[in-house]
CSV table of C-alpha atoms and ligand atoms in Angstrom, one decimal:
chain,number,residue,atom,x,y,z
A,1,UNK,CA,-15.7,-9.1,-17.7
A,2,UNK,CA,-13.7,-8.4,-14.6
A,3,UNK,CA,-15.4,-9.2,-11.3
A,4,UNK,CA,-15.4,-5.5,-10.4
A,5,UNK,CA,-17.2,-4.6,-13.6
A,6,UNK,CA,-20.0,-7.0,-12.8
A,7,UNK,CA,-20.9,-5.5,-9.5
A,8,UNK,CA,-19.8,-1.9,-9.7
A,9,UNK,CA,-22.3,0.3,-11.6
A,10,UNK,CA,-22.1,3.8,-13.1
A,11,UNK,CA,-24.3,5.0,-10.3
A,12,UNK,CA,-21.7,4.0,-7.7
A,13,UNK,CA,-20.4,6.6,-5.3
A,14,UNK,CA,-17.1,8.3,-5.6
A,15,UNK,CA,-14.8,8.6,-2.6
A,16,UNK,CA,-15.8,12.3,-2.3
A,17,UNK,CA,-19.5,11.2,-2.3
A,18,UNK,CA,-18.8,8.6,0.4
A,19,UNK,CA,-17.0,11.2,2.5
A,20,UNK,CA,-20.0,13.6,2.1
A,21,UNK,CA,-22.4,10.9,3.1
A,22,UNK,CA,-20.3,10.1,6.2
A,23,UNK,CA,-20.3,13.7,7.2
A,24,UNK,CA,-24.0,14.2,6.7
A,25,UNK,CA,-23.6,16.4,3.6
A,26,UNK,CA,-25.2,13.9,1.2
A,27,UNK,CA,-27.8,12.0,3.0
A,28,UNK,CA,-29.6,11.0,-0.2
A,29,UNK,CA,-26.7,8.8,-1.1
A,30,UNK,CA,-27.7,6.4,1.7
A,31,UNK,CA,-30.4,5.0,-0.6
A,32,UNK,CA,-27.8,3.8,-3.0
A,33,UNK,CA,-25.6,2.3,-0.3
A,34,UNK,CA,-28.7,0.3,0.9
A,35,UNK,CA,-29.0,-1.5,-2.4
A,36,UNK,CA,-25.3,-1.6,-3.4
A,37,UNK,CA,-22.9,-4.0,-1.7
A,38,UNK,CA,-19.9,-2.4,-3.4
A,39,UNK,CA,-20.7,1.0,-1.9
A,40,UNK,CA,-21.6,-0.5,1.4
A,41,UNK,CA,-18.2,-2.1,1.5
A,42,UNK,CA,-16.4,1.1,0.3
A,43,UNK,CA,-18.2,3.2,2.9
A,44,UNK,CA,-17.3,0.8,5.7
A,45,UNK,CA,-13.7,0.8,4.6
A,46,UNK,CA,-13.5,4.6,4.5
A,47,UNK,CA,-15.2,4.9,7.8
A,48,UNK,CA,-12.7,2.4,9.4
A,49,UNK,CA,-9.7,4.2,7.8
A,50,UNK,CA,-10.8,7.6,9.1
A,51,UNK,CA,-11.7,6.3,12.5
A,52,UNK,CA,-8.2,4.7,12.9
A,53,UNK,CA,-9.4,2.7,15.9
A,54,UNK,CA,-6.9,-0.1,16.7
A,55,UNK,CA,-8.2,-3.3,18.3
A,56,UNK,CA,-6.6,-4.6,21.5
A,57,UNK,CA,-4.5,-7.1,19.5
A,58,UNK,CA,-3.2,-4.3,17.3
A,59,UNK,CA,-2.2,-1.8,19.9
A,60,UNK,CA,1.2,-3.1,20.5
A,61,UNK,CA,2.3,-3.4,16.9
A,62,UNK,CA,0.8,0.0,16.2
A,63,UNK,CA,2.8,1.6,19.0
A,64,UNK,CA,5.9,-0.1,17.7
A,65,UNK,CA,5.3,1.3,14.2
A,66,UNK,CA,4.3,4.8,15.4
A,67,UNK,CA,7.6,5.0,17.4
A,68,UNK,CA,9.4,4.6,14.1
A,69,UNK,CA,7.1,6.8,12.0
A,70,UNK,CA,7.6,9.7,14.3
A,71,UNK,CA,7.3,13.1,12.6
A,72,UNK,CA,10.7,14.3,11.5
A,73,UNK,CA,13.0,15.9,13.9
A,74,UNK,CA,13.1,19.7,13.9
A,75,UNK,CA,15.0,21.2,11.0
A,76,UNK,CA,18.1,22.0,13.1
A,77,UNK,CA,18.5,18.5,14.2
A,78,UNK,CA,17.9,17.2,10.7
A,79,UNK,CA,20.5,19.5,9.1
A,80,UNK,CA,23.0,18.1,11.6
A,81,UNK,CA,23.0,14.7,10.1
A,82,UNK,CA,24.3,16.1,6.9
A,83,UNK,CA,27.5,16.6,8.8
A,84,UNK,CA,28.4,12.9,8.4
A,85,UNK,CA,29.7,13.8,5.0
A,86,UNK,CA,33.4,14.6,5.4
A,87,UNK,CA,34.6,18.0,4.2
A,88,UNK,CA,37.3,16.4,2.1
A,89,UNK,CA,36.4,15.8,-1.6
A,90,UNK,CA,34.8,12.6,-2.2
A,91,UNK,CA,34.7,10.4,-5.3
A,92,UNK,CA,31.7,11.2,-7.5
A,93,UNK,CA,30.0,8.0,-6.6
A,94,UNK,CA,30.0,9.0,-2.9
A,95,UNK,CA,28.0,12.1,-3.7
A,96,UNK,CA,25.6,9.9,-5.6
A,97,UNK,CA,25.2,7.7,-2.6
A,98,UNK,CA,24.8,10.6,-0.3
A,99,UNK,CA,22.0,11.9,-2.6
A,100,UNK,CA,20.4,8.5,-2.6
A,101,UNK,CA,20.3,8.4,1.1
A,102,UNK,CA,19.1,12.0,1.3
A,103,UNK,CA,16.2,11.0,-0.9
A,104,UNK,CA,15.5,7.9,1.1
A,105,UNK,CA,15.7,9.8,4.4
A,106,UNK,CA,14.0,12.9,3.1
A,107,UNK,CA,11.2,11.5,1.1
A,108,UNK,CA,8.9,11.6,4.1
A,109,UNK,CA,9.1,11.2,7.8
A,110,UNK,CA,10.8,8.0,7.2
A,111,UNK,CA,12.3,6.4,10.2
A,112,UNK,CA,15.8,7.2,8.9
A,113,UNK,CA,15.1,10.9,9.2
A,114,UNK,CA,14.2,11.1,12.9
A,115,UNK,CA,15.9,7.9,14.0
A,116,UNK,CA,19.6,7.8,14.8
A,117,UNK,CA,20.4,4.9,12.6
A,118,UNK,CA,21.5,6.8,9.6
A,119,UNK,CA,23.6,9.2,11.5
A,120,UNK,CA,25.1,6.4,13.5
A,121,UNK,CA,26.0,4.3,10.5
A,122,UNK,CA,28.3,7.0,9.2
A,123,UNK,CA,29.5,9.0,12.1
A,124,UNK,CA,29.9,6.7,15.0
A,125,UNK,CA,29.6,3.1,13.9
A,126,UNK,CA,32.8,1.5,12.9
A,127,UNK,CA,32.5,0.8,9.2
A,128,UNK,CA,34.7,-2.2,9.1
A,129,UNK,CA,31.6,-4.3,8.7
A,130,UNK,CA,31.1,-4.5,5.0
A,131,UNK,CA,28.3,-6.5,3.4
A,132,UNK,CA,29.5,-8.3,0.3
A,133,UNK,CA,27.0,-8.1,-2.5
A,134,UNK,CA,26.5,-11.3,-4.5
A,135,UNK,CA,24.1,-10.2,-7.3
A,136,UNK,CA,23.2,-8.3,-9.4
A,137,UNK,CA,26.2,-6.3,-10.6
A,138,UNK,CA,27.2,-4.6,-13.9
A,139,UNK,CA,25.3,-5.1,-17.1
A,140,UNK,CA,22.3,-7.4,-17.0
A,141,UNK,CA,20.4,-9.0,-19.9
A,142,UNK,CA,17.1,-8.5,-18.1
A,143,UNK,CA,15.9,-6.7,-15.0
A,144,UNK,CA,17.0,-8.5,-11.9
A,145,UNK,CA,14.4,-10.7,-10.2
A,146,UNK,CA,16.2,-10.6,-6.9
A,147,UNK,CA,19.0,-8.9,-5.0
A,148,UNK,CA,21.3,-11.0,-2.8
A,149,UNK,CA,24.2,-10.5,-0.5
A,150,UNK,CA,26.2,-12.4,2.1
A,151,UNK,CA,24.4,-12.6,5.5
A,152,UNK,CA,25.9,-10.9,8.6
A,153,UNK,CA,25.6,-12.9,11.8
A,154,UNK,CA,24.1,-10.2,14.0
A,155,UNK,CA,21.7,-8.8,11.4
A,156,UNK,CA,18.0,-8.7,12.3
A,157,UNK,CA,17.0,-7.1,9.0
A,158,UNK,CA,18.4,-5.8,5.8
A,159,UNK,CA,17.4,-2.8,3.9
A,160,UNK,CA,17.9,-2.6,0.1
A,161,UNK,CA,17.9,0.8,-1.6
A,162,UNK,CA,17.9,1.2,-5.4
A,163,UNK,CA,18.4,4.6,-6.9
A,164,UNK,CA,19.1,6.3,-10.2
A,165,UNK,CA,22.6,7.6,-10.5
A,166,UNK,CA,21.4,11.1,-9.7
A,167,UNK,CA,20.2,9.8,-6.4
A,168,UNK,CA,16.5,9.6,-7.2
A,169,UNK,CA,15.0,6.7,-5.2
A,170,UNK,CA,13.6,4.0,-7.4
A,171,UNK,CA,12.8,1.4,-4.7
A,172,UNK,CA,13.6,0.5,-1.1
A,173,UNK,CA,12.5,-2.4,1.0
A,174,UNK,CA,13.4,-4.5,4.0
A,175,UNK,CA,13.8,-8.2,4.5
A,176,UNK,CA,15.1,-10.5,7.2
A,177,UNK,CA,16.7,-12.9,4.7
A,178,UNK,CA,19.8,-12.4,2.6
A,179,UNK,CA,17.9,-11.8,-0.6
A,180,UNK,CA,15.0,-9.7,-1.7
A,181,UNK,CA,12.8,-10.3,-4.7
A,182,UNK,CA,12.1,-7.4,-7.0
A,183,UNK,CA,8.4,-6.6,-7.6
A,184,UNK,CA,7.4,-6.8,-11.2
A,185,UNK,CA,6.4,-3.1,-11.1
A,186,UNK,CA,9.9,-2.2,-10.1
A,187,UNK,CA,11.5,-4.5,-12.7
A,188,UNK,CA,9.5,-2.5,-15.3
A,189,UNK,CA,10.8,0.7,-14.0
A,190,UNK,CA,14.4,-0.5,-14.6
A,191,UNK,CA,14.6,1.0,-18.1
A,192,UNK,CA,17.0,-0.4,-20.7
A,193,UNK,CA,20.4,1.1,-20.7
A,194,UNK,CA,19.8,3.2,-17.7
A,195,UNK,CA,22.4,2.9,-15.0
A,196,UNK,CA,21.1,2.3,-11.4
A,197,UNK,CA,22.9,1.9,-8.1
A,198,UNK,CA,21.9,-0.4,-5.3
A,199,UNK,CA,23.2,-1.0,-1.8
A,200,UNK,CA,22.2,-3.0,1.2
A,201,UNK,CA,22.4,-2.2,4.9
A,202,UNK,CA,22.2,-4.6,7.8
A,203,UNK,CA,20.3,-3.5,10.9
A,204,UNK,CA,20.3,-5.1,14.4
A,205,UNK,CA,17.2,-5.8,16.4
A,206,UNK,CA,17.1,-2.2,17.5
A,207,UNK,CA,17.2,-0.9,14.0
A,208,UNK,CA,20.7,0.4,14.2
A,209,UNK,CA,22.8,0.0,11.1
A,210,UNK,CA,25.6,-2.4,11.8
A,211,UNK,CA,27.0,-3.0,8.3
A,212,UNK,CA,26.6,-1.9,4.8
A,213,UNK,CA,27.7,-2.6,1.3
A,214,UNK,CA,29.4,-0.4,-1.2
A,215,UNK,CA,27.1,0.8,-3.9
A,216,UNK,CA,26.8,-1.5,-6.9
A,217,UNK,CA,26.1,-0.2,-10.3
A,218,UNK,CA,23.7,-2.2,-12.5
A,219,UNK,CA,22.3,-1.6,-16.0
A,220,UNK,CA,19.6,-3.5,-17.7
A,221,UNK,CA,20.3,-4.0,-21.4
A,222,UNK,CA,16.8,-5.0,-22.5
A,223,UNK,CA,13.3,-4.3,-21.3
A,224,UNK,CA,11.5,-6.3,-18.7
A,225,UNK,CA,9.7,-9.3,-20.2
A,226,UNK,CA,6.4,-8.6,-18.6
B,1,UNK,CA,-0.9,25.6,13.1
B,2,UNK,CA,-3.0,23.0,14.9
B,3,UNK,CA,-6.1,25.1,14.1
B,4,UNK,CA,-5.6,24.8,10.4
B,5,UNK,CA,-7.5,22.3,8.4
B,6,UNK,CA,-5.5,19.7,6.4
B,7,UNK,CA,-6.4,21.5,3.2
B,8,UNK,CA,-5.1,24.8,4.6
B,9,UNK,CA,-1.9,23.1,5.6
B,10,UNK,CA,-1.5,21.9,2.0
B,11,UNK,CA,-2.1,25.3,0.5
B,12,UNK,CA,0.3,27.0,2.9
B,13,UNK,CA,3.0,24.4,2.2
B,14,UNK,CA,2.6,25.2,-1.5
B,15,UNK,CA,2.9,29.0,-1.0
B,16,UNK,CA,6.7,28.8,-1.2
B,17,UNK,CA,6.8,26.7,-4.3
B,18,UNK,CA,7.0,22.9,-4.3
B,19,UNK,CA,6.5,21.5,-0.8
B,20,UNK,CA,9.4,19.9,1.0
B,21,UNK,CA,9.1,17.0,3.4
B,22,UNK,CA,10.6,19.2,6.1
B,23,UNK,CA,8.1,21.9,5.6
B,24,UNK,CA,6.4,22.4,8.9
B,25,UNK,CA,2.9,22.4,7.3
B,26,UNK,CA,3.7,19.1,5.6
B,27,UNK,CA,5.1,17.7,8.8
B,28,UNK,CA,1.9,18.6,10.7
B,29,UNK,CA,-0.2,17.2,7.9
B,30,UNK,CA,1.5,13.8,8.1
B,31,UNK,CA,1.7,13.8,11.9
B,32,UNK,CA,-2.1,14.0,12.0
B,33,UNK,CA,-2.6,11.1,9.6
B,34,UNK,CA,0.2,8.6,9.9
B,35,UNK,CA,-1.5,6.6,12.6
B,36,UNK,CA,-4.4,5.8,10.2
B,37,UNK,CA,-2.0,4.8,7.5
B,38,UNK,CA,0.0,2.6,10.0
B,39,UNK,CA,-3.1,0.9,11.2
B,40,UNK,CA,-4.4,0.2,7.7
B,41,UNK,CA,-1.0,-1.1,6.6
B,42,UNK,CA,-0.8,-3.3,9.7
B,43,UNK,CA,-4.0,-5.0,8.6
B,44,UNK,CA,-2.7,-5.6,5.2
B,45,UNK,CA,0.7,-7.0,6.3
B,46,UNK,CA,2.0,-10.3,7.7
B,47,UNK,CA,3.9,-8.5,10.5
B,48,UNK,CA,4.8,-5.1,11.9
B,49,UNK,CA,8.1,-4.8,10.0
B,50,UNK,CA,6.3,-5.3,6.7
B,51,UNK,CA,3.6,-2.9,7.8
B,52,UNK,CA,6.2,-0.3,8.7
B,53,UNK,CA,7.7,-0.5,5.2
B,54,UNK,CA,4.3,-0.4,3.6
B,55,UNK,CA,3.3,2.7,5.7
B,56,UNK,CA,6.5,4.5,4.6
B,57,UNK,CA,5.8,3.7,1.0
B,58,UNK,CA,2.3,5.0,1.3
B,59,UNK,CA,3.5,8.2,3.0
B,60,UNK,CA,6.3,8.7,0.5
B,61,UNK,CA,3.9,8.2,-2.4
B,62,UNK,CA,1.4,10.6,-0.8
B,63,UNK,CA,4.1,13.2,-0.5
B,64,UNK,CA,5.2,12.7,-4.1
B,65,UNK,CA,1.7,13.2,-5.3
B,66,UNK,CA,0.8,16.1,-3.0
B,67,UNK,CA,1.1,18.5,-5.9
B,68,UNK,CA,-1.7,16.7,-7.7
B,69,UNK,CA,-4.1,16.9,-4.8
B,70,UNK,CA,-7.1,18.8,-6.3
B,71,UNK,CA,-9.3,19.2,-3.3
B,72,UNK,CA,-12.2,17.2,-4.8
B,73,UNK,CA,-12.4,15.5,-1.5
B,74,UNK,CA,-10.8,16.1,1.8
B,75,UNK,CA,-7.1,15.2,2.2
B,76,UNK,CA,-7.9,12.3,4.5
B,77,UNK,CA,-10.2,10.7,1.9
B,78,UNK,CA,-7.6,11.2,-0.8
B,79,UNK,CA,-5.0,9.6,1.5
B,80,UNK,CA,-7.3,6.7,2.0
B,81,UNK,CA,-7.6,6.0,-1.7
B,82,UNK,CA,-3.8,6.0,-2.0
B,83,UNK,CA,-3.4,3.8,1.1
B,84,UNK,CA,-6.1,1.4,0.0
B,85,UNK,CA,-4.7,0.9,-3.5
B,86,UNK,CA,-1.1,0.6,-2.3
B,87,UNK,CA,-2.1,-2.0,0.3
B,88,UNK,CA,-4.2,-3.9,-2.2
B,89,UNK,CA,-1.3,-4.0,-4.8
B,90,UNK,CA,0.9,-5.2,-2.0
B,91,UNK,CA,-1.2,-8.1,-0.9
B,92,UNK,CA,-1.8,-9.1,-4.5
B,93,UNK,CA,1.9,-9.0,-5.4
B,94,UNK,CA,2.7,-11.1,-2.4
B,95,UNK,CA,0.1,-13.8,-3.4
B,96,UNK,CA,1.9,-16.9,-4.6
B,97,UNK,CA,-0.6,-17.8,-7.2
B,98,UNK,CA,-3.8,-16.2,-8.5
B,99,UNK,CA,-6.9,-17.6,-7.0
B,100,UNK,CA,-9.2,-18.4,-9.9
B,101,UNK,CA,-12.0,-20.0,-7.9
B,102,UNK,CA,-13.5,-16.5,-7.5
B,103,UNK,CA,-14.0,-16.1,-11.2
B,104,UNK,CA,-16.0,-19.3,-11.5
B,105,UNK,CA,-18.2,-18.3,-8.6
B,106,UNK,CA,-18.9,-14.9,-10.1
B,107,UNK,CA,-19.6,-16.2,-13.6
B,108,UNK,CA,-23.2,-17.0,-12.8
B,109,UNK,CA,-23.6,-13.3,-11.9
B,110,UNK,CA,-22.3,-12.2,-15.3
B,111,UNK,CA,-24.4,-14.8,-17.2
B,112,UNK,CA,-26.3,-17.1,-14.9
B,113,UNK,CA,-26.1,-20.6,-16.2
B,114,UNK,CA,-25.4,-19.3,-19.7
B,115,UNK,CA,-29.1,-19.8,-20.5
B,116,UNK,CA,-30.6,-18.0,-23.5
B,117,UNK,CA,-32.9,-15.9,-21.3
B,118,UNK,CA,-30.0,-14.8,-19.1
B,119,UNK,CA,-28.0,-13.8,-22.2
B,120,UNK,CA,-30.6,-11.3,-23.0
B,121,UNK,CA,-30.5,-9.7,-19.6
B,122,UNK,CA,-29.6,-6.1,-20.0
B,123,UNK,CA,-26.4,-5.0,-18.2
B,124,UNK,CA,-28.4,-2.9,-15.7
B,125,UNK,CA,-30.6,-5.9,-14.9
B,126,UNK,CA,-27.6,-8.0,-14.3
B,127,UNK,CA,-26.2,-5.4,-12.0
B,128,UNK,CA,-29.4,-5.1,-10.1
B,129,UNK,CA,-29.6,-8.8,-9.8
B,130,UNK,CA,-26.0,-9.2,-8.6
B,131,UNK,CA,-26.6,-6.4,-6.1
B,132,UNK,CA,-29.8,-7.9,-4.7
B,133,UNK,CA,-28.3,-11.4,-4.4
B,134,UNK,CA,-25.3,-10.2,-2.5
B,135,UNK,CA,-27.4,-7.8,-0.4
B,136,UNK,CA,-30.2,-10.2,0.4
B,137,UNK,CA,-28.4,-13.6,0.6
B,138,UNK,CA,-25.2,-12.8,2.5
B,139,UNK,CA,-24.5,-11.8,6.0
B,140,UNK,CA,-22.5,-8.7,6.6
B,141,UNK,CA,-19.1,-10.4,7.1
B,142,UNK,CA,-19.8,-12.7,4.1
B,143,UNK,CA,-20.5,-9.6,2.0
B,144,UNK,CA,-17.3,-8.0,3.1
B,145,UNK,CA,-15.2,-11.1,2.5
B,146,UNK,CA,-16.9,-11.7,-0.8
B,147,UNK,CA,-16.1,-8.3,-2.1
B,148,UNK,CA,-12.5,-8.2,-0.9
B,149,UNK,CA,-11.9,-11.5,-2.6
B,150,UNK,CA,-13.8,-11.1,-5.8
B,151,UNK,CA,-13.7,-7.4,-6.4
B,152,UNK,CA,-10.4,-6.5,-4.9
B,153,UNK,CA,-8.9,-9.9,-5.7
B,154,UNK,CA,-7.3,-10.2,-2.3
B,155,UNK,CA,-5.9,-13.6,-1.3
B,156,UNK,CA,-8.0,-15.3,1.5
B,157,UNK,CA,-5.2,-15.3,4.1
B,158,UNK,CA,-4.8,-11.5,3.6
B,159,UNK,CA,-8.5,-11.1,4.1
B,160,UNK,CA,-8.4,-13.2,7.3
B,161,UNK,CA,-5.8,-10.9,8.7
B,162,UNK,CA,-7.2,-7.6,7.4
B,163,UNK,CA,-10.6,-8.3,9.1
B,164,UNK,CA,-9.1,-10.0,12.1
B,165,UNK,CA,-11.2,-13.1,11.6
B,166,UNK,CA,-10.7,-15.6,14.4
B,167,UNK,CA,-12.7,-18.6,13.2
B,168,UNK,CA,-10.7,-21.7,12.4
B,169,UNK,CA,-10.6,-21.4,8.6
B,170,UNK,CA,-10.8,-17.6,8.5
B,171,UNK,CA,-12.0,-16.0,5.2
B,172,UNK,CA,-12.3,-19.4,3.5
B,173,UNK,CA,-15.3,-20.3,5.6
B,174,UNK,CA,-17.1,-17.1,4.6
B,175,UNK,CA,-16.3,-17.6,0.9
B,176,UNK,CA,-17.6,-21.1,1.0
B,177,UNK,CA,-20.9,-20.1,2.5
B,178,UNK,CA,-21.1,-17.0,0.3
B,179,UNK,CA,-20.7,-19.1,-2.8
B,180,UNK,CA,-23.3,-21.6,-1.6
B,181,UNK,CA,-25.8,-18.9,-0.8
B,182,UNK,CA,-25.3,-17.0,-4.1
B,183,UNK,CA,-25.7,-20.3,-6.0
B,184,UNK,CA,-29.0,-20.8,-4.2
B,185,UNK,CA,-30.1,-17.3,-4.9
B,186,UNK,CA,-29.3,-17.8,-8.6
B,187,UNK,CA,-31.3,-21.1,-8.7
B,188,UNK,CA,-34.3,-19.5,-6.9
B,189,UNK,CA,-34.2,-16.6,-9.4
B,190,UNK,CA,-34.1,-19.0,-12.4
B,191,UNK,CA,-37.0,-21.1,-11.1
B,192,UNK,CA,-39.1,-17.9,-10.5
B,193,UNK,CA,-38.4,-16.4,-13.8
B,194,UNK,CA,-39.2,-19.6,-15.6
B,195,UNK,CA,-42.5,-20.1,-13.8
C,1,LIG,ZN1,-22.6,1.4,-5.6
């Protein structure tokens, strides 16, 4: 029996019930909360989430995050950054990468969208700085447990993006080291014989892209072991 | 647009087919709630960079699932369930090794002392007992730490950070005292029921 099954009953409240209780629409649910530690805990958690009140120690980090989670720029501005694609025909893989970045940037007010980093990396930043990918590359016996590359001296962080070949984002994450472990859940999504692309970008302390790798194609030959 | 409820924003964003992240209604919806997500993620992360990544994952996942929002609860409550689960999975995946001490401590709740009488306890009696022991024996913070650790299976260091505990040994101190108190409650109950 899992711990949760021991202490959560069939009479426990749903999130919608907890919300109704908080808003005074279901006062009779309070009697259950008074006897049930699980619902007491769930109610307190929901209340804290909805209140969104940062403590003094959290204010600074929260402001830093909010500055990077700004709502997306107006559509006009956003369309502009498409212009970093040259008009000349590109190799097919370049479109794939473009699609991948579109998905990353477009998936939701991600900082790439509003922030100048993505635009800068392609339109103004000199692209002589290339990150050399170490592993994985090509066909693999099993899903890769980590991604690794050669460190760049000025880099404060690296961002890894893994996409399907049509540009659909599979996974993206950041690290300050020159490798990144693959979560088990992502390994499982790397289906056998399905080609994927991954690339890494280096960012400086201001979050500006200072170097990036070429996209690397990988393909897992057999299913993840777990 | 600012007068519209979250749910109205969602239904308007759907009116032109599948919602796009640049849809103004979607933008307004996320602008309203991203601070809550960011704060929650901050409490479940080791630093702000990690918290930023986590927030973006939560927002992206919420957007991807927006079509499946049924309106059984408000959007903010629905967002909370996504955010909570995502953060929990995150701290669990980051844990270096599973903490099994929790299972032992809870085993007496499932079948106290494995005695014959306890074996016969109906499920609902076990549940009522477990609830009353936790409710009556533990202080508020102990209850919270206990449930985060045993029910949500969060590592102790993550709990310490999520709750902003400032005592020397953080969540560990609360787990130690919670285990002791629950053990005492179980013993008292056994003595009483045998008398
Ligand atoms: Zn309950």
